Short mmCIF file of C-alpha atoms in Angstrom, two decimals:
data_model
loop_
_atom_site.label_atom_id
_atom_site.label_comp_id
_atom_site.label_asym_id
_atom_site.label_seq_id
_atom_site.Cartn_x
_atom_site.Cartn_y
_atom_site.Cartn_z
CA UNK A 1 -20.09 32.32 -9.91
CA UNK A 2 -17.19 34.44 -8.64
CA UNK A 3 -15.90 31.45 -6.63
CA UNK A 4 -15.90 29.28 -9.75
CA UNK A 5 -14.05 31.96 -11.76
CA UNK A 6 -11.39 32.42 -9.07
CA UNK A 7 -10.99 28.66 -8.71
CA UNK A 8 -10.52 28.29 -12.48
CA UNK A 9 -7.94 31.10 -12.60
CA UNK A 10 -6.03 29.63 -9.67
CA UNK A 11 -6.04 26.19 -11.30
CA UNK A 12 -4.71 27.58 -14.59
CA UNK A 13 -1.89 29.47 -12.83
CA UNK A 14 -0.87 26.44 -10.80
CA UNK A 15 -1.04 24.21 -13.88
CA UNK A 16 1.18 26.64 -15.83
CA UNK A 17 3.66 26.72 -12.94
CA UNK A 18 3.91 22.94 -12.86
CA UNK A 19 4.36 22.77 -16.64
CA UNK A 20 7.15 25.34 -16.45
CA UNK A 21 8.90 23.48 -13.63
CA UNK A 22 8.62 20.12 -15.41
CA UNK A 23 10.10 21.57 -18.62
CA UNK A 24 12.86 23.55 -16.92
CA UNK A 25 16.50 22.56 -16.87
CA UNK A 26 16.20 21.81 -13.14
CA UNK A 27 13.48 19.21 -13.69
CA UNK A 28 15.82 16.30 -12.84
CA UNK A 29 16.74 17.73 -9.45
CA UNK A 30 15.02 16.54 -6.29
CA UNK A 31 13.71 20.05 -5.35
CA UNK A 32 11.67 20.23 -8.56
CA UNK A 33 10.55 16.59 -8.28
CA UNK A 34 9.30 17.43 -4.79
CA UNK A 35 7.84 20.83 -5.71
CA UNK A 36 5.64 19.60 -8.59
CA UNK A 37 3.46 17.16 -6.57
CA UNK A 38 3.51 19.58 -3.61
CA UNK A 39 2.14 22.41 -5.73
CA UNK A 40 -0.45 20.09 -7.22
CA UNK A 41 -1.59 18.94 -3.76
CA UNK A 42 -1.77 22.49 -2.38
CA UNK A 43 -3.75 23.52 -5.46
CA UNK A 44 -6.33 20.81 -4.83
CA UNK A 45 -6.66 21.83 -1.17
CA UNK A 46 -7.08 25.51 -2.01
CA UNK A 47 -9.67 24.69 -4.69
CA UNK A 48 -11.49 22.42 -2.25
CA UNK A 49 -11.57 25.13 0.42
CA UNK A 50 -12.61 27.88 -1.97
CA UNK A 51 -15.33 25.95 -3.75
CA UNK A 52 -16.87 24.53 -0.56
CA UNK A 53 -17.01 27.94 1.11
CA UNK A 54 -17.84 29.89 -2.03
CA UNK A 55 -20.71 27.61 -3.05
CA UNK A 56 -21.97 27.16 0.50
CA UNK A 57 -21.67 23.38 0.54
CA UNK A 58 -22.95 21.85 3.76
CA UNK A 59 -20.17 20.42 6.00
CA UNK A 60 -22.28 17.28 6.35
CA UNK A 61 -21.77 16.67 2.63
CA UNK A 62 -18.18 17.92 2.26
CA UNK A 63 -16.35 19.83 5.01
CA UNK A 64 -13.59 22.30 4.03
CA UNK A 65 -9.97 21.26 4.61
CA UNK A 66 -9.52 23.88 7.34
CA UNK A 67 -12.33 22.28 9.35
CA UNK A 68 -10.84 18.82 8.81
CA UNK A 69 -7.43 20.01 10.02
CA UNK A 70 -9.00 21.55 13.13
CA UNK A 71 -10.71 18.26 13.92
CA UNK A 72 -7.45 16.42 13.21
CA UNK A 73 -5.54 18.61 15.67
CA UNK A 74 -8.25 18.28 18.34
CA UNK A 75 -8.54 14.48 17.99
CA UNK A 76 -4.90 13.36 17.95
CA UNK A 77 -5.37 11.08 20.97
CA UNK A 78 -8.34 9.30 19.36
CA UNK A 79 -6.55 9.07 16.02
CA UNK A 80 -3.49 7.56 17.70
CA UNK A 81 -5.56 4.91 19.49
CA UNK A 82 -7.26 4.03 16.19
CA UNK A 83 -3.89 3.95 14.40
CA UNK A 84 -2.43 1.48 16.91
CA UNK A 85 -5.52 -0.75 16.78
CA UNK A 86 -5.85 -0.85 12.99
CA UNK A 87 -2.34 -0.41 11.61
CA UNK A 88 0.01 -1.79 14.26
CA UNK A 89 -2.12 -4.61 15.67
CA UNK A 90 -4.17 -5.59 12.64
CA UNK A 91 -2.52 -4.57 9.36
CA UNK A 92 1.15 -4.90 10.34
CA UNK A 93 0.85 -8.27 12.07
CA UNK A 94 -1.32 -9.67 9.29
CA UNK A 95 1.11 -8.36 6.67
CA UNK A 96 4.13 -9.98 8.34
CA UNK A 97 2.35 -13.32 8.80
CA UNK A 98 1.00 -13.31 5.24
CA UNK A 99 4.36 -12.30 3.76
CA UNK A 100 6.32 -15.03 5.56
CA UNK A 101 3.72 -17.67 4.74
CA UNK A 102 3.67 -16.63 1.07
CA UNK A 103 7.47 -16.76 0.74
CA UNK A 104 7.66 -20.20 2.34
CA UNK A 105 4.82 -21.55 0.18
CA UNK A 106 6.43 -20.07 -2.94
CA UNK A 107 9.63 -22.02 -2.28
CA UNK A 108 7.63 -25.20 -1.64
CA UNK A 109 5.67 -24.70 -4.86
CA UNK A 110 8.92 -24.10 -6.72
CA UNK A 111 10.16 -27.53 -5.57
CA UNK A 112 6.94 -29.43 -6.26
CA UNK A 113 5.15 -29.82 -9.60
CA UNK A 114 2.12 -31.13 -7.73
CA UNK A 115 1.82 -27.93 -5.67
CA UNK A 116 2.45 -25.81 -8.76
CA UNK A 117 -0.49 -27.36 -10.57
CA UNK A 118 -2.71 -27.71 -7.51
CA UNK A 119 -2.13 -24.73 -5.22
CA UNK A 120 -1.77 -21.88 -7.70
CA UNK A 121 -5.25 -22.31 -9.26
CA UNK A 122 -6.72 -22.46 -5.76
CA UNK A 123 -4.73 -19.36 -4.90
CA UNK A 124 -6.17 -17.49 -7.86
CA UNK A 125 -9.64 -18.53 -6.72
CA UNK A 126 -9.11 -17.23 -3.19
CA UNK A 127 -7.52 -14.03 -4.49
CA UNK A 128 -10.79 -13.30 -6.30
CA UNK A 129 -12.90 -13.61 -3.14
CA UNK A 130 -14.47 -10.26 -2.15
CA UNK A 131 -13.32 -8.84 1.16
CA UNK A 132 -16.89 -8.14 2.26
CA UNK A 133 -17.48 -11.89 2.09
CA UNK A 134 -14.28 -12.90 3.87
CA UNK A 135 -14.33 -10.33 6.69
CA UNK A 136 -17.56 -11.47 8.43
CA UNK A 137 -16.34 -15.08 8.40
CA UNK A 138 -13.02 -14.12 9.96
CA UNK A 139 -14.75 -12.02 12.61
CA UNK A 140 -16.96 -15.00 13.42
CA UNK A 141 -13.93 -17.31 13.68
CA UNK A 142 -11.41 -15.10 15.51
CA UNK A 143 -13.55 -12.63 17.45
CA UNK A 144 -13.91 -8.86 17.39
CA UNK A 145 -10.38 -7.85 18.35
CA UNK A 146 -7.32 -7.41 16.14
CA UNK A 147 -6.91 -11.16 15.48
CA UNK A 148 -9.80 -11.25 13.00
CA UNK A 149 -8.46 -8.14 11.22
CA UNK A 150 -5.01 -9.71 10.95
CA UNK A 151 -6.61 -12.87 9.52
CA UNK A 152 -8.36 -10.83 6.83
CA UNK A 153 -5.08 -9.11 6.00
CA UNK A 154 -3.31 -12.48 5.73
CA UNK A 155 -5.89 -13.67 3.20
CA UNK A 156 -5.57 -10.45 1.18
CA UNK A 157 -1.76 -10.21 1.03
CA UNK A 158 -0.86 -13.90 0.81
CA UNK A 159 -1.69 -14.59 -2.82
CA UNK A 160 -0.31 -11.41 -4.47
CA UNK A 161 3.04 -12.05 -2.78
CA UNK A 162 2.86 -15.78 -3.56
CA UNK A 163 2.13 -15.35 -7.27
CA UNK A 164 4.79 -12.68 -7.74
CA UNK A 165 7.41 -14.73 -5.88
CA UNK A 166 6.69 -17.88 -7.89
CA UNK A 167 6.97 -15.94 -11.14
CA UNK A 168 10.18 -14.32 -9.94
CA UNK A 169 11.77 -17.66 -9.07
CA UNK A 170 11.17 -18.73 -12.66
CA UNK A 171 12.69 -15.54 -14.07
CA UNK A 172 16.36 -16.41 -13.63
CA UNK A 173 18.28 -16.91 -16.85
CA UNK A 174 18.68 -20.52 -18.05
CA UNK A 175 22.34 -19.90 -18.84
CA UNK A 176 22.97 -18.81 -15.26
CA UNK A 177 21.20 -21.88 -13.90
CA UNK A 178 23.33 -24.11 -16.14
CA UNK A 179 26.42 -22.34 -14.83
CA UNK A 180 25.38 -23.05 -11.24
CA UNK A 181 24.89 -26.74 -12.10
CA UNK A 182 28.32 -26.75 -13.73
CA UNK A 183 29.76 -25.59 -10.41
CA UNK A 184 27.85 -28.43 -8.66
CA UNK A 185 25.79 -25.94 -6.67
CA UNK A 186 23.01 -27.43 -4.55
CA UNK A 187 19.37 -26.36 -4.82
CA UNK A 188 19.67 -24.08 -1.79
CA UNK A 189 22.90 -22.53 -3.05
CA UNK A 190 21.26 -21.82 -6.40
CA UNK A 191 18.20 -20.46 -4.63
CA UNK A 192 20.07 -18.06 -2.34
CA UNK A 193 22.83 -17.00 -4.75
CA UNK A 194 20.89 -16.77 -8.02
CA UNK A 195 17.15 -17.29 -8.01
CA UNK A 196 16.06 -15.22 -5.01
CA UNK A 197 18.15 -12.20 -6.07
CA UNK A 198 16.71 -12.52 -9.58
CA UNK A 199 13.22 -12.76 -8.10
CA UNK A 200 13.67 -9.70 -5.86
CA UNK A 201 11.98 -7.19 -8.26
CA UNK A 202 8.97 -9.51 -8.53
CA UNK A 203 8.83 -10.02 -4.77
CA UNK A 204 8.92 -6.29 -4.12
CA UNK A 205 6.14 -5.74 -6.64
CA UNK A 206 4.01 -8.15 -4.63
CA UNK A 207 5.01 -6.48 -1.36
CA UNK A 208 4.10 -3.01 -2.63
CA UNK A 209 0.70 -4.26 -3.75
CA UNK A 210 0.25 -6.02 -0.41
CA UNK A 211 0.99 -2.89 1.65
CA UNK A 212 -2.06 -1.17 0.20
CA UNK A 213 -4.24 -4.26 0.48
CA UNK A 214 -3.23 -4.79 4.12
CA UNK A 215 -4.45 -1.36 5.20
CA UNK A 216 -7.65 -1.62 3.18
CA UNK A 217 -8.36 -5.09 4.54
CA UNK A 218 -7.86 -4.07 8.17
CA UNK A 219 -10.10 -1.00 7.84
CA UNK A 220 -12.90 -2.79 5.99
CA UNK A 221 -12.81 -5.74 8.40
CA UNK A 222 -13.58 -3.38 11.28
CA UNK A 223 -16.92 -2.57 9.68
CA UNK A 224 -18.09 -6.10 10.55
CA UNK A 225 -17.14 -6.12 14.21
CA UNK A 226 -14.56 -4.30 16.28
CA UNK A 227 -13.86 -3.01 19.78
CA UNK A 228 -14.79 0.64 20.34
CA UNK A 229 -11.62 1.77 18.59
CA UNK A 230 -10.02 1.42 15.19
CA UNK A 231 -10.05 3.42 11.98
CA UNK A 232 -12.80 1.40 10.33
CA UNK A 233 -14.93 1.54 13.48
CA UNK A 234 -14.46 5.31 13.74
CA UNK A 235 -15.32 5.89 10.09
CA UNK A 236 -18.50 3.83 10.26
CA UNK A 237 -19.70 5.46 13.50
CA UNK A 238 -18.63 8.91 12.28
CA UNK A 239 -20.76 8.58 9.17
CA UNK A 240 -23.68 7.42 11.28
CA UNK A 241 -23.38 10.38 13.66
CA UNK A 242 -22.67 12.86 10.82
CA UNK A 243 -19.18 13.60 12.22
CA UNK A 244 -17.80 13.93 8.71
CA UNK A 245 -14.82 16.02 9.85
CA UNK A 246 -13.60 13.10 11.97
CA UNK A 247 -14.19 10.70 9.09
CA UNK A 248 -11.95 12.80 6.83
CA UNK A 249 -9.34 13.01 9.60
CA UNK A 250 -9.25 9.20 9.71
CA UNK A 251 -8.96 9.13 5.92
CA UNK A 252 -5.98 11.50 6.14
CA UNK A 253 -4.27 9.17 8.63
CA UNK A 254 -4.92 6.18 6.37
CA UNK A 255 -3.56 8.05 3.34
CA UNK A 256 -0.44 9.14 5.22
CA UNK A 257 0.21 5.61 6.49
CA UNK A 258 -0.36 4.01 3.09
CA UNK A 259 1.87 6.51 1.30
CA UNK A 260 4.64 6.25 3.91
CA UNK A 261 4.69 2.44 3.93
CA UNK A 262 4.63 2.27 0.12
CA UNK A 263 7.47 4.80 -0.04
CA UNK A 264 9.46 2.84 2.54
CA UNK A 265 8.99 -0.35 0.56
CA UNK A 266 10.09 1.41 -2.64
CA UNK A 267 13.17 2.79 -0.83
CA UNK A 268 14.12 -0.68 0.43
CA UNK A 269 13.59 -2.06 -3.07
CA UNK A 270 16.01 0.48 -4.56
CA UNK A 271 18.63 -0.45 -1.97
CA UNK A 272 18.22 -4.19 -2.43
CA UNK A 273 17.80 -4.28 -6.23
CA UNK A 274 20.25 -1.49 -7.08
CA UNK A 275 21.68 -3.75 -9.78
CA UNK A 276 18.40 -3.97 -11.70
CA UNK A 277 18.23 -2.03 -15.01
CA UNK A 278 15.17 -0.07 -13.85
CA UNK A 279 17.25 1.52 -11.05
CA UNK A 280 20.35 2.35 -13.05
CA UNK A 281 20.98 5.94 -14.05
#
């Protein structure tokens, strides 16, 4: 009971601190924008640690953060090997292949009414396929190494990027397109000077969605066949051997990678689409 009371008091104090910071005159500054989520995250970790230890929760069910961090520090070599196998070899390569294929297909669809009416409905159908159905097929086709994981990632990221790019290419203003025709601009000149820049916010929306899907796809695909390394392989074997600390360490790596890549994509978007109204101050 005492642990619950202390946890509640700590939560209230942290909540009040965040409210005060958000309402202060410094709320627009980057230190406060960084401090608010940092305080919230530390609060969750402290509550997690206190409740698990105070209520005597078994580490097999939920280990405390301190135990997870100890395992993380002691398993850096294993975590690095799994990171290279899953993220660099599987997710990154699949993301690049899927992105390039989606951009090329989007331009082809934009030039062909037949592909617009034929490929997009098929794309929506494939986008609805569950990953647990696609992954075993890809493992059967491409083997147990990173190639099958990259293939799953390609399937997962291709259609979100494709659909967003096609919609973005249609988003340019009709008056601007008429102006380009007045200047006798070719299709490719109109595409590179007008339509692709106008489609950039849509493309980056698809890319940000795809970054998360790529990591999820690579990890889940490893459940259906993998060498003796990889984040998905380590999570599945860790659960089977009750090494829950190592499982949470892998989850931390996945969360850090996903957050970093999403943040990098958002940073690139702000630099490329600085002219867009959503980025103007």
